[in-house]
Amino acid sequence: MSRSRVLLAVLFCAAVLAPISPAQAGSSLICTGYSGCSDKGYSHFGYATHKSTSYWRMYTGTNCTNYVAYRLVTTNGMPNVRPKAGVGNAEDWGFAMSSITNSTPTVGSVAWWGRTGHHVAYVEKVVSSSEIWVSESNWSGAFDWRKITKSGSGWPDGFIHFKDPSITNTTRPAIKGTVKVGEPLTASGGTWSPTGNTYAYQWLSDGTKISGATARTFTPTTAQLGKPLAIRVTATRASYPTVSATSPSTTVGPGSISSVSLPAVGGTPRVDEPVTATTAGRWSPTGNVYTYQWLADGAKIAGATGRTFSPGPELAGQQLAFAVTASRSGYQPVTSVSAPAPATLPGLLANTERPYVVGSPQVGSPLTARVGAWSKPGLSYAYAWSVDGQVVPGADDRTFTPRGQDVGRSVSVEVVASRAGYETARAASAPSASVARGVLSVQTRPTIAGTPRVGSALVAAPGTWSAPAEHTYQWYAGGVAVAGATGRTFIPKAAQRGKTIYVRVTARQAGYTSASAVSTGTAAVAYGRIRFTTQPRITGTLRAGQVVTLDPGVHVPSAATRRYQWLRDGQVLKGFTGSTRRISSGDVGSLISVRVTVSAPGYTTVVVLTAARRAS
């Protein structure tokens, strides 16, 4: 063996330094060998195929430290990183990890011999405080499971709790179903972490196990009546402590009586006439005590608790039903309701004088309905207006205003009278005369917004009118209609400068006569203002012999006339009035600029000077 391998052996498994006999004293062998233990149902958890891998930088192969490190990584979920420098030689583990080492064994903890030996093993089962089962890999080459008791001298010096595996109940079990005698229930096992465990069930009554009730389903009997019922779920998993969780308890309610056939109502109910229940139905079990209650549209009728009942006017149109409640000692009372009877028939109303319409039938002018006379007082009325016999959707008020499409057609109204306990009745008025056209009239004159100036937009507001209408526009300048100026917006041109502007608005609407109104005139149209959106500038290199160009910029109106005059140090350069110029030697060192004059008919002429640039 090389020097490095000898050092590793000394460092990572104390089994090289001492025999494993201290771990064997006071113990008995359960199984030995990877396959021998597997054949008996005791797992090596895959270590036989992974022993050539170093875990926590331990010495590989069949030895105690590498095996335990493998189990802590693969079973307990610890990272494959040595938790502390002193965790190397087995006898040092408990000293290095003294803060998590105690005398209490738990499944998944590490059994450690450091004072009485040089060994570590993985605790697989805790039978009691004086008996544990461990799995271990020994330097001698043996893998085994071992039972250790405190009666011998081989009890571990301590138990290291790196990260003991545990099963956690994250959502408590629950009982699904109605908890009462005779009703099947199903247990919801809750949720657990990790998943994939094995679960056992035990139903509890008042905290005590119910004999034989170990399935997920359970049907309470009278023995559990009035007692709290719960389900206890126990989760088990290899190498994990067993954990139990109990659902919230629910008191078992009484059983229920069942209705075999429904009660029934005979005859057709009518206001103020008796109606009788022909049968109270059939029940299981029999021999119950029965009480009665009449219902109207599902609601109890106060005082109606006999087998015969006369409905009053307030129940007209409602469906009567007969409810029977059966009760007996030890059972939950149950109510059974008959099928609803036909709607209770109401009384009758008659119209004695036809309704009529008040008002002039003209588009835009309201008409009012008069209800006429009826056989009963205290009625409520609804209205339905018609044009030429066709009902107008939504026209259900007492008044109706004829529309444009109603011109030349007659209007009538149907009145619907109603009263509690009576059938509704209808009566219609005679048709009116033909509907005439409405008249549009201006209420506030049109107005013009904006400054009257050449090139500046003026905007018309149509004013207000006696009815909603569509509007058209005609603009005038100096009292003369401007050809083509028929939009809501108008931009004066040079031809309109000095003239007063006004707009004529014509209102039109279907069913109305059209009408026009004229705005107040504006002030005289002033000269327009030429505006630059991009200023003129000189482009190119101002060097002797180079040609530079004037970029005239962008202005409104775009069709304006431009004139140019080149300047040197602010002085006019005679003859240079084009858009380009060649820089001369006489320009060197001077500031070169261009004066741009822009003019257009109807606009005030504008003069703009470019930024001066020095020639070189």
Coordinates of C-alpha atoms in Angstrom, one line a residue:
M1 CA 0.0 0.0 0.0
S2 CA 1.4 3.5 -0.9
R3 CA 2.1 6.0 1.8
S4 CA -0.9 8.2 0.7
R5 CA -3.3 5.3 0.9
V6 CA -2.0 4.3 4.4
L7 CA -2.5 7.9 5.6
L8 CA -6.1 7.9 4.2
A9 CA -6.8 4.7 5.9
V10 CA -5.6 6.0 9.2
L11 CA -7.5 9.3 8.8
F12 CA -10.9 8.0 7.5
C13 CA -11.7 4.9 9.4
A14 CA -10.5 4.1 12.9
A15 CA -11.3 0.4 12.2
V16 CA -7.7 0.2 10.9
L17 CA -6.4 1.2 14.3
A18 CA -8.7 -1.0 16.4
P19 CA -10.8 -4.1 15.9
I20 CA -14.6 -3.7 15.9
S21 CA -15.1 -5.9 18.9
P22 CA -16.1 -3.0 21.1
A23 CA -19.1 -2.5 18.8
Q24 CA -19.9 -6.2 19.0
A25 CA -19.9 -6.5 22.8
G26 CA -23.5 -6.6 24.2
S27 CA -24.9 -7.1 20.7
S28 CA -26.1 -9.8 18.4
L29 CA -25.7 -10.1 14.7
I30 CA -28.9 -9.8 12.6
C31 CA -27.4 -10.5 9.2
T32 CA -24.0 -10.1 7.5
G33 CA -22.8 -9.4 3.9
Y34 CA -24.4 -7.2 1.3
S35 CA -26.3 -10.1 -0.4
G36 CA -26.8 -12.0 2.9
C37 CA -28.6 -9.0 4.5
S38 CA -30.6 -8.2 1.3
D39 CA -31.8 -11.9 1.2
K40 CA -33.2 -11.5 4.7
G41 CA -34.9 -8.1 3.9
Y42 CA -32.2 -5.9 5.4
S43 CA -31.0 -3.3 2.9
H44 CA -27.5 -2.0 2.3
F45 CA -29.3 1.0 0.6
G46 CA -27.2 0.7 -2.6
Y47 CA -23.8 1.0 -0.9
A48 CA -22.5 -2.2 -2.4
T49 CA -22.5 -0.5 -5.8
H50 CA -21.3 2.9 -4.5
K51 CA -18.6 1.9 -2.0
S52 CA -15.9 2.8 -4.5
T53 CA -17.0 6.5 -4.2
S54 CA -15.6 8.7 -1.5
Y55 CA -18.2 10.5 0.6
W56 CA -17.1 13.4 2.8
R57 CA -13.5 12.7 1.5
M58 CA -13.5 9.4 3.5
Y59 CA -11.6 6.3 2.5
T60 CA -13.5 4.3 -0.1
G61 CA -14.5 0.7 0.2
T62 CA -15.9 -1.3 3.1
N63 CA -15.3 0.8 6.1
C64 CA -17.4 2.5 8.8
T65 CA -16.8 6.2 8.0
N66 CA -17.5 6.1 4.2
Y67 CA -20.6 4.0 4.7
V68 CA -22.1 6.4 7.3
A69 CA -21.2 9.4 5.3
Y70 CA -22.9 7.7 2.3
R71 CA -26.1 7.2 4.3
L72 CA -26.1 10.8 5.7
V73 CA -25.8 12.1 2.1
T74 CA -28.3 9.7 0.4
T75 CA -30.8 9.0 3.2
N76 CA -30.7 12.1 5.4
G77 CA -30.2 14.6 2.5
M78 CA -27.0 16.2 3.7
P79 CA -24.6 17.7 1.2
N80 CA -21.5 15.6 0.1
V81 CA -19.3 18.0 2.0
R82 CA -17.5 17.1 5.3
P83 CA -19.4 19.1 8.0
K84 CA -16.3 19.8 10.0
A85 CA -12.5 19.2 9.7
G86 CA -12.5 16.9 12.7
V87 CA -14.9 14.5 11.2
G88 CA -12.4 12.1 9.8
N89 CA -11.2 9.3 12.0
A90 CA -14.3 7.6 13.5
E91 CA -13.1 8.0 17.1
D92 CA -13.1 11.8 16.6
W93 CA -16.6 12.3 15.2
G94 CA -18.4 12.7 18.6
F95 CA -15.7 15.1 19.9
A96 CA -15.7 17.2 16.7
M97 CA -19.6 17.3 16.7
S98 CA -20.1 17.5 20.5
S99 CA -22.7 20.2 20.1
I100 CA -25.1 17.8 18.4
T101 CA -24.0 14.6 20.2
N102 CA -26.1 13.2 23.1
S103 CA -27.2 10.0 24.7
T104 CA -30.6 9.7 22.9
P105 CA -30.8 7.4 20.0
T106 CA -33.0 8.3 17.0
V107 CA -33.5 6.7 13.6
G108 CA -31.0 8.3 11.2
S109 CA -28.6 9.4 13.9
V110 CA -25.0 8.1 14.0
A111 CA -24.0 5.6 16.8
W112 CA -20.5 6.6 17.9
W113 CA -17.8 4.8 19.8
G114 CA -14.9 7.2 20.5
R115 CA -14.1 6.6 24.1
T116 CA -14.6 2.8 24.1
G117 CA -13.7 2.1 20.5
H118 CA -13.1 3.6 17.0
H119 CA -16.3 3.1 15.1
V120 CA -19.5 4.7 13.7
A121 CA -22.7 3.0 12.6
Y122 CA -26.1 4.2 11.2
V123 CA -29.1 3.8 13.6
E124 CA -31.9 2.0 11.7
K125 CA -34.4 1.2 14.5
V126 CA -34.9 2.4 18.1
V127 CA -36.7 -0.4 19.9
S128 CA -36.5 1.2 23.3
S129 CA -34.1 3.5 25.2
S130 CA -32.0 0.4 25.9
E131 CA -32.1 -1.4 22.5
I132 CA -31.2 -0.2 19.0
W133 CA -30.5 -1.8 15.6
V134 CA -27.7 -0.4 13.4
S135 CA -26.3 -1.1 10.0
E136 CA -22.5 -0.8 9.6
S137 CA -19.6 -1.4 7.3
N138 CA -16.4 -2.6 8.9
W139 CA -12.8 -2.2 7.8
S140 CA -12.5 -5.9 8.0
G141 CA -14.7 -6.1 4.9
A142 CA -18.0 -7.1 6.6
F143 CA -21.3 -5.3 6.1
D144 CA -24.0 -6.2 8.7
W145 CA -27.0 -5.3 10.7
R146 CA -26.6 -5.6 14.4
K147 CA -28.9 -5.4 17.5
I148 CA -27.2 -3.7 20.4
T149 CA -28.6 -3.5 24.0
K150 CA -27.4 -1.6 27.1
S151 CA -27.1 -4.9 28.9
G152 CA -23.6 -5.4 27.4
S153 CA -20.6 -3.2 27.3
G154 CA -20.9 -2.3 23.6
W155 CA -23.5 0.5 24.0
P156 CA -22.4 3.5 21.9
D157 CA -20.6 6.4 23.7
G158 CA -23.1 8.8 22.1
F159 CA -25.4 9.5 19.2
I160 CA -24.6 12.3 16.7
H161 CA -27.6 14.0 15.3
F162 CA -26.4 15.5 12.0
K163 CA -29.8 15.7 10.4
D164 CA -32.1 13.0 11.6
P165 CA -34.7 12.1 8.9
S166 CA -38.2 12.8 9.7
I167 CA -41.7 12.5 8.2
T168 CA -43.7 15.7 8.5
N169 CA -47.5 16.1 8.3
T170 CA -48.0 19.3 6.4
T171 CA -51.9 19.1 6.1
R172 CA -53.8 17.3 8.8
P173 CA -56.0 14.3 7.9
A174 CA -59.7 15.0 7.5
I175 CA -63.0 13.2 7.4
K176 CA -65.0 13.5 4.2
G177 CA -68.8 13.0 4.3
T178 CA -71.6 13.8 6.7
V179 CA -70.7 12.6 10.2
K180 CA -73.8 10.8 11.4
V181 CA -75.1 7.4 12.1
G182 CA -75.4 5.2 9.0
E183 CA -73.6 7.6 6.7
P184 CA -70.4 6.2 5.0
L185 CA -67.3 8.3 5.7
T186 CA -63.9 8.4 3.9
A187 CA -60.6 9.5 5.4
S188 CA -58.4 12.0 3.7
G189 CA -54.9 11.1 4.7
G190 CA -53.6 14.7 4.6
T191 CA -50.3 15.7 3.0
W192 CA -46.9 14.6 4.1
S193 CA -43.3 15.4 3.4
P194 CA -41.6 13.5 2.0
T195 CA -44.2 11.7 -0.1
G196 CA -44.2 8.0 -1.0
N197 CA -44.8 6.8 2.6
T198 CA -46.9 3.8 3.8
Y199 CA -50.0 4.8 5.7
A200 CA -52.2 3.1 8.2
Y201 CA -55.6 4.2 9.5
Q202 CA -57.3 4.0 12.8
W203 CA -60.7 5.5 13.5
L204 CA -61.2 7.0 17.0
S205 CA -64.4 7.6 19.0
D206 CA -63.9 10.1 21.8
G207 CA -60.2 9.5 21.5
T208 CA -60.4 5.7 21.9
K209 CA -59.7 3.2 19.1
I210 CA -62.7 1.7 17.4
S211 CA -62.0 -2.0 17.2
G212 CA -61.5 -3.2 13.6
A213 CA -61.9 0.3 12.2
T214 CA -58.6 0.4 10.3
A215 CA -59.7 1.1 6.7
R216 CA -60.0 4.4 5.0
T217 CA -63.8 4.1 5.1
F218 CA -66.0 3.8 8.1
T219 CA -69.7 4.0 8.8
P220 CA -70.7 5.3 12.3
T221 CA -73.1 3.2 14.4
T222 CA -75.3 4.2 17.3
A223 CA -72.3 3.3 19.5
Q224 CA -70.7 6.5 18.3
L225 CA -73.8 8.7 18.4
G226 CA -73.0 12.0 20.2
K227 CA -69.3 11.3 20.5
P228 CA -66.4 13.0 18.7
L229 CA -65.1 11.0 15.8
A230 CA -61.6 11.4 14.3
I231 CA -59.2 9.5 12.0
R232 CA -55.6 8.9 13.0
V233 CA -53.1 8.3 10.1
T234 CA -49.7 6.8 10.8
A235 CA -47.0 7.3 8.2
T236 CA -44.0 4.8 8.0
R237 CA -41.0 4.8 5.8
A238 CA -37.7 2.9 5.8
S239 CA -35.1 4.5 8.0
Y240 CA -37.6 7.2 9.2
P241 CA -39.3 7.5 12.6
T242 CA -42.9 6.6 12.5
V243 CA -45.2 9.6 12.7
S244 CA -48.9 9.9 13.3
A245 CA -51.4 12.7 12.7
T246 CA -55.0 13.0 13.8
S247 CA -57.8 14.8 12.1
P248 CA -60.1 17.4 13.8
S249 CA -62.9 15.5 15.5
T250 CA -66.6 15.9 14.6
T251 CA -69.5 14.8 16.8
V252 CA -71.5 12.0 15.3
G253 CA -75.1 13.2 14.6
P254 CA -78.3 11.2 14.8
G255 CA -79.6 9.0 12.0
S256 CA -82.2 10.2 9.5
I257 CA -85.7 9.1 8.7
S258 CA -86.2 8.5 4.9
S259 CA -89.2 9.5 2.9
V260 CA -90.5 6.6 0.7
S261 CA -93.1 8.7 -1.2
L262 CA -93.9 12.4 -1.3
P263 CA -97.0 14.1 0.2
A264 CA -99.5 15.2 -2.5
V265 CA -102.0 18.1 -3.0
G266 CA -105.4 17.5 -4.6
G267 CA -107.3 19.9 -6.9
T268 CA -106.3 23.3 -8.4
P269 CA -105.8 26.0 -5.8
R270 CA -107.8 29.2 -6.2
V271 CA -108.0 32.3 -4.0
D272 CA -110.4 31.9 -1.1
E273 CA -111.2 28.2 -2.0
P274 CA -110.1 25.3 0.2
V275 CA -107.3 23.0 -1.0
T276 CA -106.6 19.6 0.7
A277 CA -103.5 17.4 1.1
T278 CA -104.6 14.0 -0.3
T279 CA -101.7 12.1 1.4
A280 CA -99.0 12.7 4.0
G281 CA -96.6 10.4 2.1
R282 CA -95.0 7.1 3.2
W283 CA -92.0 6.8 5.5
S284 CA -89.3 4.4 6.7
P285 CA -89.4 3.5 9.5
T286 CA -93.1 3.9 10.2
G287 CA -94.8 5.0 13.4
N288 CA -93.4 8.5 13.4
V289 CA -95.0 11.7 14.7
Y290 CA -96.1 14.0 11.9
T291 CA -96.6 17.8 11.7
Y292 CA -97.8 19.9 8.7
Q293 CA -96.9 23.2 7.0
W294 CA -98.3 24.8 3.9
L295 CA -95.8 26.6 1.6
A296 CA -96.2 29.3 -1.0
D297 CA -93.4 29.5 -3.6
G298 CA -91.3 27.7 -1.0
A299 CA -91.9 30.0 1.9
K300 CA -93.9 29.0 5.0
I301 CA -97.4 30.4 5.3
A302 CA -98.0 31.6 8.9
G303 CA -100.7 29.6 10.7
A304 CA -101.3 27.1 7.8
T305 CA -100.5 23.9 9.7
G306 CA -103.6 21.7 9.0
R307 CA -104.2 19.3 6.1
T308 CA -106.7 21.8 4.6
F309 CA -105.9 25.4 3.7
S310 CA -107.7 28.3 1.9
P311 CA -105.2 30.7 0.1
G312 CA -105.8 34.4 0.4
P313 CA -105.5 37.0 -2.4
E314 CA -101.9 37.7 -1.5
L315 CA -101.0 34.2 -2.7
A316 CA -102.6 34.5 -6.2
G317 CA -100.1 33.3 -8.8
Q318 CA -97.9 31.5 -6.2
Q319 CA -97.5 27.7 -6.2
L320 CA -98.7 25.9 -3.0
A321 CA -97.0 22.9 -1.6
F322 CA -97.6 20.7 1.4
A323 CA -94.7 19.9 3.8
V324 CA -94.7 17.0 6.3
T325 CA -92.1 16.6 9.0
A326 CA -91.6 13.2 10.5
S327 CA -89.8 12.8 13.9
R328 CA -89.0 10.1 16.4
S329 CA -86.6 9.6 19.3
G330 CA -83.0 9.1 18.4
Y331 CA -83.4 10.2 14.8
Q332 CA -83.0 13.5 13.0
P333 CA -86.4 14.9 12.0
V334 CA -86.9 14.9 8.2
T335 CA -89.2 17.1 6.1
S336 CA -90.7 16.0 2.8
V337 CA -92.4 18.4 0.5
S338 CA -95.1 17.7 -2.1
A339 CA -94.7 18.6 -5.7
P340 CA -95.8 22.2 -6.2
A341 CA -99.5 22.6 -7.2
P342 CA -100.5 24.6 -10.3
A343 CA -100.2 28.4 -9.7
T344 CA -103.1 29.6 -7.5
L345 CA -105.7 31.2 -9.7
P346 CA -106.4 34.9 -9.2
G347 CA -109.6 37.0 -9.5
L348 CA -110.6 38.9 -12.7
L349 CA -110.4 42.6 -13.6
A350 CA -112.5 44.4 -16.4
N351 CA -112.0 47.7 -18.2
T352 CA -115.2 49.8 -18.2
E353 CA -113.9 52.9 -20.1
R354 CA -111.1 52.7 -22.7
P355 CA -107.8 54.4 -22.1
Y356 CA -107.0 57.5 -24.3
V357 CA -104.1 59.7 -25.3
V358 CA -103.6 63.3 -24.5
G359 CA -101.4 65.6 -26.6
S360 CA -100.7 66.6 -30.2
P361 CA -99.1 63.8 -32.2
Q362 CA -95.9 65.6 -33.4
V363 CA -92.3 64.4 -33.5
G364 CA -90.5 65.6 -30.4
S365 CA -93.8 66.5 -28.5
P366 CA -94.7 64.2 -25.6
L367 CA -98.0 62.3 -25.5
T368 CA -99.6 61.2 -22.2
A369 CA -101.7 58.1 -21.5
R370 CA -104.9 58.2 -19.5
V371 CA -105.9 54.8 -18.0
G372 CA -109.7 55.1 -18.5
A373 CA -111.9 53.3 -15.9
W374 CA -111.8 49.8 -14.4
S375 CA -114.0 47.5 -12.3
K376 CA -111.7 47.6 -9.2
P377 CA -110.0 50.4 -7.4
G378 CA -106.4 50.5 -6.2
L379 CA -104.9 49.1 -9.3
S380 CA -101.3 49.4 -10.6
Y381 CA -100.8 50.3 -14.3
A382 CA -98.2 49.5 -16.9
Y383 CA -98.0 50.9 -20.4
A384 CA -97.0 49.7 -23.9
W385 CA -97.0 52.3 -26.7
S386 CA -97.5 51.2 -30.3
V387 CA -97.0 53.0 -33.7
D388 CA -99.4 51.7 -36.4
G389 CA -100.1 48.7 -34.2
Q390 CA -96.4 47.7 -33.7
V391 CA -95.2 47.8 -30.1
V392 CA -92.2 50.2 -29.6
P393 CA -89.5 48.3 -27.6
G394 CA -88.7 50.1 -24.3
A395 CA -91.7 52.5 -24.6
D396 CA -93.3 51.5 -21.3
D397 CA -93.6 54.9 -19.5
R398 CA -96.8 56.9 -19.1
T399 CA -95.5 59.3 -21.7
F400 CA -94.2 58.7 -25.2
T401 CA -92.5 61.2 -27.5
P402 CA -93.0 60.4 -31.3
R403 CA -89.7 59.8 -33.2
G404 CA -88.7 60.9 -36.7
Q405 CA -89.6 57.5 -38.2
D406 CA -93.1 57.8 -36.8
V407 CA -94.1 60.7 -39.1
G408 CA -97.5 60.0 -40.9
R409 CA -98.3 57.1 -38.6
S410 CA -100.8 56.8 -35.7
V411 CA -99.9 56.2 -32.0
S412 CA -101.9 54.2 -29.4
V413 CA -101.2 52.9 -25.9
E414 CA -102.2 49.7 -24.2
V415 CA -102.7 49.9 -20.4
V416 CA -102.1 46.8 -18.3
A417 CA -103.9 46.9 -14.9
S418 CA -102.9 44.6 -12.0
R419 CA -103.8 44.1 -8.4
A420 CA -102.7 41.4 -5.9
G421 CA -105.1 38.5 -6.0
Y422 CA -106.4 39.3 -9.5
E423 CA -105.4 38.5 -13.0
T424 CA -103.9 41.3 -15.0
A425 CA -106.1 42.9 -17.6
R426 CA -105.4 44.9 -20.8
A427 CA -107.2 47.6 -22.7
A428 CA -106.0 49.8 -25.6
S429 CA -106.7 53.4 -26.6
A430 CA -108.0 54.4 -30.0
P431 CA -105.3 55.3 -32.5
S432 CA -104.3 59.0 -32.7
A433 CA -104.2 61.2 -35.7
S434 CA -101.1 60.9 -37.9
V435 CA -97.9 62.1 -36.4
A436 CA -96.7 65.5 -37.9
R437 CA -93.1 66.6 -38.4
G438 CA -91.4 68.3 -35.5
V439 CA -89.8 71.7 -35.6
L440 CA -86.1 72.3 -34.9
S441 CA -85.3 75.6 -33.3
V442 CA -81.9 77.1 -32.2
Q443 CA -81.6 77.8 -28.5
T444 CA -78.1 79.2 -28.4
R445 CA -76.4 80.6 -31.5
P446 CA -73.4 79.0 -33.1
T447 CA -70.0 80.4 -32.1
I448 CA -66.5 80.7 -33.6
A449 CA -63.4 79.9 -31.7
G450 CA -59.9 81.0 -32.7
T451 CA -58.1 84.2 -33.9
P452 CA -59.2 85.5 -37.3
R453 CA -55.8 85.6 -39.0
V454 CA -54.6 84.4 -42.4
G455 CA -53.4 80.7 -42.0
S456 CA -54.9 80.3 -38.5
A457 CA -57.8 77.8 -38.0
L458 CA -61.2 78.9 -36.9
V459 CA -63.5 76.3 -35.3
A460 CA -67.3 76.4 -35.3
A461 CA -69.5 75.2 -32.4
P462 CA -73.0 74.4 -33.6
G463 CA -74.8 76.0 -30.7
T464 CA -77.7 74.2 -29.0
W465 CA -81.0 73.1 -30.6
S466 CA -84.4 72.0 -29.4
A467 CA -83.7 68.4 -30.4
P468 CA -80.6 66.3 -31.2
A469 CA -79.7 66.9 -34.9
E470 CA -76.9 66.6 -37.4
H471 CA -75.2 69.8 -38.4
T472 CA -73.7 71.1 -41.7
Y473 CA -71.6 74.3 -42.0
Q474 CA -71.1 77.1 -44.5
W475 CA -68.4 79.8 -43.9
Y476 CA -68.8 83.4 -45.1
A477 CA -66.2 86.1 -45.6
G478 CA -67.3 89.7 -46.0
G479 CA -70.9 88.4 -46.4
V480 CA -70.0 86.1 -49.3
A481 CA -70.1 82.3 -49.0
V482 CA -66.6 80.9 -49.3
A483 CA -66.6 78.1 -51.9
G484 CA -65.9 74.7 -50.5
A485 CA -65.7 76.0 -46.9
T486 CA -68.3 73.5 -45.5
G487 CA -66.4 71.9 -42.7
R488 CA -66.4 72.6 -39.0
T489 CA -63.0 74.2 -39.3
F490 CA -62.0 77.1 -41.6
I491 CA -58.5 78.6 -42.3
P492 CA -58.7 82.1 -43.8
K493 CA -56.5 82.7 -46.9
A494 CA -55.0 85.9 -48.2
A495 CA -58.2 86.6 -50.2
Q496 CA -60.1 86.8 -46.8
R497 CA -57.7 89.3 -45.1
G498 CA -59.5 92.3 -43.8
K499 CA -62.9 90.7 -44.0
T500 CA -65.3 89.6 -41.3
I501 CA -66.0 85.9 -40.9
Y502 CA -69.2 84.2 -39.8
V503 CA -70.6 80.6 -40.1
R504 CA -74.1 79.4 -40.9
V505 CA -75.1 76.1 -39.2
T506 CA -77.9 74.1 -40.6
A507 CA -79.6 71.5 -38.3
R508 CA -81.3 68.4 -39.8
Q509 CA -83.0 65.4 -38.2
A510 CA -85.3 62.7 -39.5
G511 CA -88.9 63.7 -38.9
Y512 CA -88.1 67.4 -38.3
T513 CA -88.1 70.4 -40.6
S514 CA -84.5 71.7 -41.0
A515 CA -83.4 75.0 -39.6
S516 CA -80.4 77.3 -39.8
A517 CA -78.7 79.8 -37.5
V518 CA -75.8 82.2 -38.1
S519 CA -73.0 83.0 -35.7
T520 CA -71.8 86.5 -34.7
G521 CA -69.1 87.8 -37.1
T522 CA -65.5 87.8 -36.1
A523 CA -63.1 90.8 -36.2
A524 CA -61.5 91.5 -39.6
V525 CA -59.1 88.8 -40.6
A526 CA -55.5 90.0 -39.8
Y527 CA -52.3 89.3 -41.6
G528 CA -51.0 85.8 -41.0
R529 CA -47.7 85.0 -39.3
I530 CA -45.0 83.1 -41.0
R531 CA -43.6 80.5 -38.5
F532 CA -40.4 78.5 -38.7
T533 CA -40.4 75.0 -37.4
T534 CA -36.8 74.4 -38.3
Q535 CA -34.4 77.5 -38.5
P536 CA -32.2 78.2 -41.6
R537 CA -28.5 77.3 -41.2
I538 CA -25.3 77.1 -43.3
T539 CA -24.1 73.6 -44.1
G540 CA -20.7 72.5 -45.4
T541 CA -17.1 73.3 -44.4
L542 CA -16.3 77.1 -44.2
R543 CA -12.8 76.8 -45.7
A544 CA -11.3 78.9 -48.6
G545 CA -12.2 77.3 -51.9
Q546 CA -15.1 75.2 -50.4
V547 CA -18.7 75.7 -51.5
V548 CA -21.2 76.0 -48.6
T549 CA -25.0 75.7 -48.9
L550 CA -27.9 77.5 -47.1
D551 CA -30.4 75.0 -45.6
P552 CA -33.5 77.3 -45.7
G553 CA -35.2 75.5 -42.8
V554 CA -38.9 74.6 -42.7
H555 CA -41.7 77.3 -42.4
V556 CA -45.4 77.6 -42.6
P557 CA -46.8 78.4 -45.1
S558 CA -44.4 76.2 -47.1
A559 CA -45.1 78.0 -50.4
A560 CA -43.8 81.4 -49.2
T561 CA -41.2 83.2 -51.2
R562 CA -37.6 83.3 -49.8
R563 CA -34.8 85.8 -50.6
Y564 CA -31.2 85.4 -49.4
Q565 CA -28.4 87.8 -48.6
W566 CA -24.9 86.6 -47.5
L567 CA -23.1 88.6 -44.8
R568 CA -19.5 88.8 -43.6
D569 CA -19.0 90.0 -40.1
G570 CA -22.6 91.4 -40.4
Q571 CA -21.8 93.4 -43.6
V572 CA -23.7 92.8 -46.9
L573 CA -21.7 90.9 -49.5
K574 CA -23.0 92.5 -52.7
G575 CA -24.0 90.1 -55.4
F576 CA -24.3 87.0 -53.1
T577 CA -28.0 86.3 -53.0
G578 CA -28.1 82.6 -54.0
S579 CA -28.5 79.5 -51.8
T580 CA -24.8 78.6 -52.2
R581 CA -21.5 80.4 -52.0
R582 CA -17.8 79.5 -52.4
I583 CA -15.6 80.6 -49.5
S584 CA -12.9 83.1 -50.6
S585 CA -9.5 83.8 -49.1
G586 CA -11.0 87.2 -48.0
D587 CA -13.5 85.3 -45.8
V588 CA -10.9 83.6 -43.7
G589 CA -11.2 84.6 -40.1
S590 CA -14.5 86.3 -40.6
L591 CA -18.0 85.3 -39.4
I592 CA -20.2 84.3 -42.3
S593 CA -24.1 84.4 -42.0
V594 CA -27.1 84.6 -44.3
R595 CA -30.1 86.9 -43.9
V596 CA -33.3 85.0 -45.1
T597 CA -36.4 87.1 -46.0
V598 CA -39.7 85.1 -46.2
S599 CA -42.9 86.6 -47.6
A600 CA -46.3 85.4 -48.7
P601 CA -49.6 87.1 -49.8
G602 CA -51.7 87.9 -46.7
Y603 CA -48.7 87.2 -44.3
T604 CA -46.4 89.6 -42.5
T605 CA -42.9 89.4 -44.1
V606 CA -40.3 87.7 -41.7
V607 CA -36.5 88.2 -41.7
V608 CA -34.4 85.5 -40.1
L609 CA -30.6 85.6 -39.6
T610 CA -28.7 82.3 -39.6
A611 CA -26.2 81.5 -36.9
A612 CA -22.8 83.0 -37.9
R613 CA -19.9 80.6 -38.6
R614 CA -16.3 81.5 -38.8
A615 CA -14.4 80.8 -42.0
S616 CA -10.9 79.2 -41.8

